Amino acid sequence: MDGPPGNDCCSICHGSFNIPHQANCSHWYCGNCILQVWNHGSSLQPCKCPLCRRQITLLVPSQASSQQIHNPEAAEILKKIEAYNRLFGSQSTSLNQRVQDLPFLLKRLFRELMDPQRSLPFVIKARLYLALISTAVYVLSPVDIIPEALFGILGLLDDVIIALTFFLHVGTLYRSTLLRRYGGSSN
């Protein structure tokens, strides 16, 4: 499923979705509606999600929205969304923001890895699998920075930190891929 739920509606206009986009908080909006929310506030900072009040630093169009590029109205909205993503997508975010974005990023990444019609760049896949293998080897190996045998449950802390680092790294990799894809390439 690469689109909003079928029985859902945009929480801004309360109508059916028109050129739907998913925010990094996982909520769906019409592309034009979320741009109006941003234009209504300060255009120097990202808008906040009308539902959860988190900063929206990334807007990802649904697959159907991306395919409407030949439609002039949709093309204009997609261009504005790209500009929004260029402005706010690569801003440094706090650790808290990165952890909050993990469910959104990991869910999309998993769907993309399982979909044979979509493909991640080879370098991203290689880095992803290398990080996964390294993390698995560390977590499963008996050699630890804080050994469980000596410190009990506290010894699991280093394993949790390594796993969290893995997820943050994977989330950052995938976020950069989404920014390249939907924020226009700066190179």
C-alpha atoms as one frame of an Amber mdcrd trajectory, in Angstrom:
protein
   0.000   0.000   0.000   1.647   3.183  -1.171  -1.131   5.626  -0.555  -3.531
   6.782   2.098  -6.050   4.321   3.538  -9.006   3.932   1.199 -11.647   4.997
   3.713  -9.673   7.998   4.997  -9.937  11.665   4.069  -7.623  14.652   4.267
  -7.828  16.078   7.789  -7.355  19.621   6.470 -10.040  19.874   3.749 -12.082
  16.855   4.951 -12.424  15.727   1.330 -11.018  12.789  -0.542  -7.279  12.985
  -1.174  -6.071  14.988  -4.147  -2.370  14.399  -4.932  -1.776  12.721  -1.524
   1.507  13.126   0.345   2.681  11.414   3.507   4.467  13.498   6.125   7.371
  12.166   8.192   4.904  11.720  11.070   3.033   9.183   8.846  -0.109  11.315
   8.392  -1.526  11.793   4.880  -2.617  15.109   3.373  -3.574  16.532   0.003
  -0.453  18.107  -1.459  -2.124  21.478  -1.903  -3.671  21.429   1.597  -0.380
  20.873   3.415   1.284  23.547   1.265  -1.480  25.986   2.288  -0.819  25.175
   5.951   2.862  25.936   5.388   2.143  29.158   3.450  -0.248  30.301   6.184
   2.555  30.135   8.775   6.161  31.167   8.535   7.712  30.157   5.237  11.143
  30.168   6.906  10.457  27.095   9.010   8.687  23.788   8.435   5.000  23.597
   9.185   3.653  21.468  12.001   1.392  18.515  11.414  -2.221  19.589  12.022
  -2.909  16.284  13.800   0.122  15.561  16.003   1.907  18.972  15.968   5.284
  17.466  14.993   7.437  19.397  12.561   7.011  18.149   9.013  10.489  17.974
   7.524   9.725  15.542   4.705   6.719  15.086   2.424   6.611  11.957   0.276
   4.079  11.712  -2.570   2.113   8.537  -3.085   3.058   6.478  -6.112  -0.127
   7.608  -7.883   0.732  11.267  -7.178   4.213  10.840  -8.621   2.735   9.432
 -11.823   0.527  12.505 -12.364   3.494  14.591 -13.539   1.795  15.163 -16.928
  -1.126  16.914 -15.203  -0.173  20.646 -14.949  -1.881  21.139 -11.559  -0.202
  18.057 -10.097   3.165  19.004 -11.607   2.983  22.433  -9.941   2.176  20.909
  -6.546   4.941  18.305  -6.918   7.429  21.098  -7.733   6.384  23.016  -4.613
   6.700  19.859  -2.506  10.217  19.314  -3.913  11.103  22.876  -2.944   9.698
  22.273   0.558  11.757  19.082   0.908  14.902  20.867  -0.310  14.371  23.617
   2.268  13.587  21.496   5.304  14.444  17.878   4.530  18.157  18.117   5.138
  18.085  20.412   8.154  19.869  18.900  11.096  17.316  17.353  13.388  17.567
  16.416  17.006  18.038  12.851  18.171  14.454  12.946  19.431  13.168  13.905
  15.952  15.239  11.139  14.338  13.861   8.534  16.745  10.302   9.772  16.119
  10.847   9.482  12.344  12.109   5.877  12.584   8.711   4.109  12.312   7.826
   6.105   9.177  11.217   5.544   7.542  11.623   1.868   8.471   8.088   0.974
   7.366   8.605   2.631   3.963  12.070   1.084   3.616  10.760  -2.411   4.387
   7.935  -1.983   1.832  10.441  -0.793  -0.748  12.788  -3.719  -0.093   9.900
  -6.190  -0.501   8.505  -4.605  -3.684  10.246  -6.040  -6.775   9.122  -3.076
  -8.917  11.001  -0.585  -6.769  14.695  -0.581  -6.277  17.105   1.194  -4.000
  20.495   2.212  -5.351  23.049  -0.598  -5.051  25.317   1.457  -2.765  22.449
   2.084  -0.335  21.511  -1.612  -0.316  25.148  -2.595   0.254  25.489  -0.160
   3.176  22.187  -1.376   4.597  23.167  -5.044   4.479  26.676  -4.333   5.809
  25.224  -2.439   8.773  22.692  -5.236   9.384  25.359  -7.956   9.306  27.730
  -5.960  11.545  24.979  -5.314  14.073  23.847  -8.953  14.083  27.419 -10.192
  14.547  27.995  -7.827  17.472  24.681  -8.545  19.197  25.004 -12.330  18.780
  28.719 -12.603  19.578  29.851 -13.405  23.115  32.358 -10.507  23.033  30.753
  -7.357  24.438  31.893  -3.977  25.678  29.748  -4.563  28.794  29.626  -8.356
  29.327  26.251  -9.768  30.347  27.939 -12.439  32.480  29.398  -9.800  34.804
  26.718  -7.127  34.804  23.520  -9.078  34.145  20.700  -7.103  32.562  22.877
  -3.969  32.508  25.173  -5.866  30.150  22.443  -5.773  27.505  22.762  -1.995
  27.381  25.587  -2.061  24.836  23.553  -4.391  22.586  20.587  -1.999  22.748
  22.831   0.975  21.955  24.345  -0.836  18.958  20.870  -1.818  17.674  19.574
   1.749  18.113  22.633   3.060  16.266  21.881   0.610  13.446  18.276   1.761
  13.154  19.291   5.434  13.232  21.932   4.812  10.556  19.475   2.944   8.326
  16.861   5.665   8.867  19.367   8.359   7.894  20.406   6.416   4.778  16.835
   5.961   3.644  15.908   9.554   4.455  18.759  10.760   2.231  17.451   8.483
  -0.540  13.942   9.930  -0.172  15.354  13.460  -0.221  17.278  12.741  -3.409
  14.163  11.247  -4.941  11.533  13.788  -3.812  13.564  16.876  -3.043  15.355
  17.195  -6.303  18.987  16.348  -6.581  21.408  19.074  -5.623  24.290  17.412
  -7.494
